[in-house]
């Protein structure tokens, strides 16, 4: 028992032997007795294999002492064989693993070990094909898993090793290591390196700054610009970046991911390191600024004035700024990758937002904007594709259509919503919108745009926050600084089509006041060209992209963006050559791009549909391809553009096409002169050819923004003498050229100009100049290729384009009927098939086709069919056509084309007269036919038929009132619809006037015309009333008065007819410009301006537009005002253009006529208050006509008026004392002189004494008979006391109202548009106009007759400004004229006035004034005058410009506008307030004499 027990005890207490290292071969050697490499490799391999299979807990550590000592011997660590080094490293990491946690090495030995691993093993990992790659991977895996890397912390001065491990790891993983062959590494290499470095960061007390720099640099690997300089030593960076750029669409760079994982694994430590890093950069930049010489303190002289130099003093140097930009770019990427490390940096950015230095604030603003948007170092994603020439356009319904392909590096991404994570910083950032520096505001604007487009980096924005940012963006569009507005416009351009619709379009469309899109649209008239250019390009591109949805009748898109073309085209009225040039480029490159649709439209559409919709039926695809006819697609876009234009823009649209006709004539003349010039080599007439070419070049250059540069370019083109280019331009202008020919000609011409130019600068300038002119002269819209599609749309009404198609077709027929040549037969066949009869009406669109045929027939009568069926069809239109204009055009077609005109006219007249009964079917067509026959075929209508026609016109139509009005006799109003009775009276009146117009015998013309003139005068004087019962419907009276006034103008186009209009009759006609109904005033002035632009009326008619000085309609007043200015500019430039050697004083000579007209005005009174009121007419004239050069002449004319007698109402005997008419004239002469002198003082001009007298029209003024009389009148001062003070007050108020900053007469909107327009809308909303007395008292001091006005104390500034603003507003909205003191004007119908009176106003002892703009000039100069009336130098090209000139409609069409084709015509009846009613006074038109009524009835006898 004891022995057993002892045995047991002995067995239990005996320790079990632990296995030790079996390897016992030597690994070291003495000098000179080295171990062969093969043996050494075998031994190390055996040792490594044995240790790899051991676990730390199951070994005897003492057995490793010898091996551990031998492994750190320099013979192994520094062995020349890489295999020996690799196996040694593998054995060493196993020693560290097995002996952990206490390594059997000293600090120096550990340094040698890690030096081997870091400098040799880790870099070797870059080559996966290395024979010892397994050992390399094993070493890395062991260091990462066992965390032996932490032993670096025990090594003294290990910063270099730590830096190197980070450096080599990132080099290996990024492929920039020297040993890298470019092969892809295993994924476990990246994972183990990440664990290795994370462990090192986590266990280290501090990291060397160089390590932080290395980690930071990895985040810039997404920025190609920064990556090029990263590291500074490795030449492979560029190549590696190229390799990585092929992977950015799939994954981030591995080095970037490794740095990202490190920062996210140790956020607190890395936040501390990054904060210190960021702070060090700022401190270094600040120190560099303090070391700068003071002379560099004026660094940013290009900044705005409000960025004072004080803000930049003490700021960073240029080098410091570069460093700051780099580190701020780094912060963008850090937020995307590891936002946790920026928790201490964001407050520093907050501080920068409030820094005094502008550059620091700018950097902070830009950085925070990008951080919130999730934009990293790689920058912005590519802009969304918005090609206005793309076909098909981008549909809004398919989300994939407008999705930009974002690569992984540029795709905005924010891991957290910045406003939620850092609310304080976000609020401070939003406050930068009010920064005093425009640079900051511009950067902030760009930032919020990116926030909106990226939805805060994908984190999302609340509806409230998004609306706030959109509102702020709209506010930036009207910022006071140009750079901010440009930035805001560019921000809008960065949005995709879908985002513009769904985000920016939420507040409203371009026509909705106050919306962001409306504010953007207003920028096309910005004061600064850079803003206008950006805004117009953005809007044009946006509409071009949206045209597909507009064609699809998407109501949302039409409401939002349909008004864009109107906003763009209305800039034409600014009369600015830069804007007009920009408009042309946008029109032909954005709205209607020449390349639209692409040449391969069919295949493009098929491909696009297949790519978007996937597998669709082949039949549907083929059908869509067949429908893609380029000409039809382009025509549809043209019609869509024209359809949605408002009235003003539509007139500009058609004016651009009309301008092509005139400019093409000038271009043809220029090309002819270039051919004669022959590159400067001429055999004969050299001086004449150069003179003509110089004149033409000057004419064309004046139409372009930089006329001096344009002149140089045009001369250079003439010297090039490229005949092929001449022919290409002619191809573009030729009506027979189809669209493809025009497009190819422009393309080839552009290439030839670029190739022929010697220098790049010259090439750009020459190309820009000639391209702009080529756009303007080419037949792009009115092209023969578009006519078939236009005709098809007019018949089918597809996409509601029929009305627009008819309108465009009508314009083509009137402007360029040549392009209809190939289609006129088809048009005539269609008309023949649609001809009406007693039972069947014609198609509603037939009238437009008839007008097109009539216009074509007038130029090419032989092309019109002459067969019996066609003539019979036209006869049916003449008898039953509806509307009646169809009958008129049908007569014109047959009259121009048929050879049997006389028989046709007699037969048609007989049918119209026979059994005529008012109200029967087709009676209006018969009246229209008779009217046209009276004009075209007066000789074919015998006396009997003529009497019957007059009986129909007068007794059966004009003098009958079939629907008597029950309203008061003085009721007078307008209606947008016209009943049959009013239409019949209008046609009847035209019958009478056409009979006078076509009267062949000038000898008895006065006798024939007298009754008609009397009737017209009655209509004008009596406000359209000629019946004794005074029961004509009020809406009829306004129509008849307007028509009578227009017919007066038409008659006066002929000199013989103008002589029959006496001065008193002219004065009565002029008062139509002050009719109580706006539509009458506007219609009369439109026709007047048209005839004056065409130079078809005598110069005395230029007097009438100046009567709108009291016009209450802001729109009409501005329209006429700018037209007057433009005409004055045309006349003043006539001499400089070489039209005549005589001074042109047309607008100056009108001043005498204006004073005569005012002296016979029914509102005239000699009281001081009334004379002050009348001074507004004179001030209005001076504002629009006077210049420093002609003010002396105007003043001289005012003086000359006082040296004459009134000839309109002459004295009973030559020796009689001055009549009341003379006194009126002398009062106004003194008033005019006072006003001119005050005007001179306010403008600091000088009135010079003229060396000669000016003759005044003998029909208005007669010479005094004695010197004594002249002396007495000259010495007498006719103005009562107080007038001069009143005139001064009126002058100040009107000049203030006309300043650019004032909303009246303002050319373009500025940043204060919203407030201005709000005030304007408020005025428009008023139901009544202010009374004249209030207006007078507010604009001029109250004066007493016979006493001087008392001097009032000067009010306070605020009160004065308020009063002045009120005065200006009331002056603008005051009544058009005085009407309280009605004076009966005696009329005489004797033949007195003639155009010869204008020629009497010539300089005595000076060259005679050239009163005819065409006299003495060439045909080209005559065309120039017409051109300038259409193209910016005249009304249509001026602010709120001349609508009639822009429209350039045919005379017949304008007459038809007064009589709508159907009762469903658009337009609502508007309540109008007569200025007379507003003043509470009687109108002169309601107080008439019995003599006038008697004369009015004489026509019936």
Coordinates of C-alpha atoms in Angstrom, one line a residue, residues 787 790-791 805-821 823-824 827-828 831 845-860 864 885 889-890 892-893 1450:
X787 CA -44.2 75.3 -97.1
X790 CA -47.2 74.5 -93.1
X791 CA -50.0 73.9 -95.6
X805 CA -49.9 77.8 -89.8
X806 CA -52.4 80.1 -91.6
X807 CA -50.7 83.1 -90.0
X808 CA -47.2 82.0 -91.1
X809 CA -48.4 81.2 -94.5
X810 CA -50.0 84.6 -94.8
X811 CA -46.7 86.2 -93.8
X812 CA -44.8 84.2 -96.3
X813 CA -47.2 85.2 -99.0
X814 CA -46.8 88.8 -98.2
X815 CA -43.1 88.9 -97.6
X816 CA -41.6 86.2 -99.8
X817 CA -44.2 84.9 -102.1
X818 CA -41.4 83.5 -104.3
X819 CA -41.1 80.5 -102.0
X820 CA -44.7 79.6 -102.7
X821 CA -43.9 79.1 -106.4
X823 CA -46.8 75.0 -104.2
X824 CA -49.2 77.6 -105.5
X827 CA -53.0 75.8 -103.1
X828 CA -55.2 76.9 -106.0
X831 CA -59.2 76.6 -103.0
X845 CA -58.7 78.8 -93.4
X846 CA -59.4 79.6 -97.0
X847 CA -59.0 83.3 -96.4
X848 CA -55.3 82.8 -95.6
X849 CA -54.7 80.7 -98.7
X850 CA -56.5 83.4 -100.7
X851 CA -54.3 86.1 -99.3
X852 CA -51.2 84.0 -100.1
X853 CA -52.4 83.5 -103.6
X854 CA -53.2 87.2 -104.0
X855 CA -49.7 88.2 -102.8
X856 CA -48.1 85.7 -105.1
X857 CA -50.3 86.7 -108.1
X858 CA -49.3 90.3 -107.7
X859 CA -45.7 89.4 -108.5
X860 CA -46.1 86.3 -110.6
X864 CA -51.9 81.6 -111.4
X885 CA -61.8 89.5 -96.7
X889 CA -58.6 88.5 -102.0
X890 CA -60.5 86.4 -104.5
X892 CA -57.4 90.3 -106.4
X893 CA -56.3 86.8 -107.4
X1450 CA -50.2 94.2 -95.1

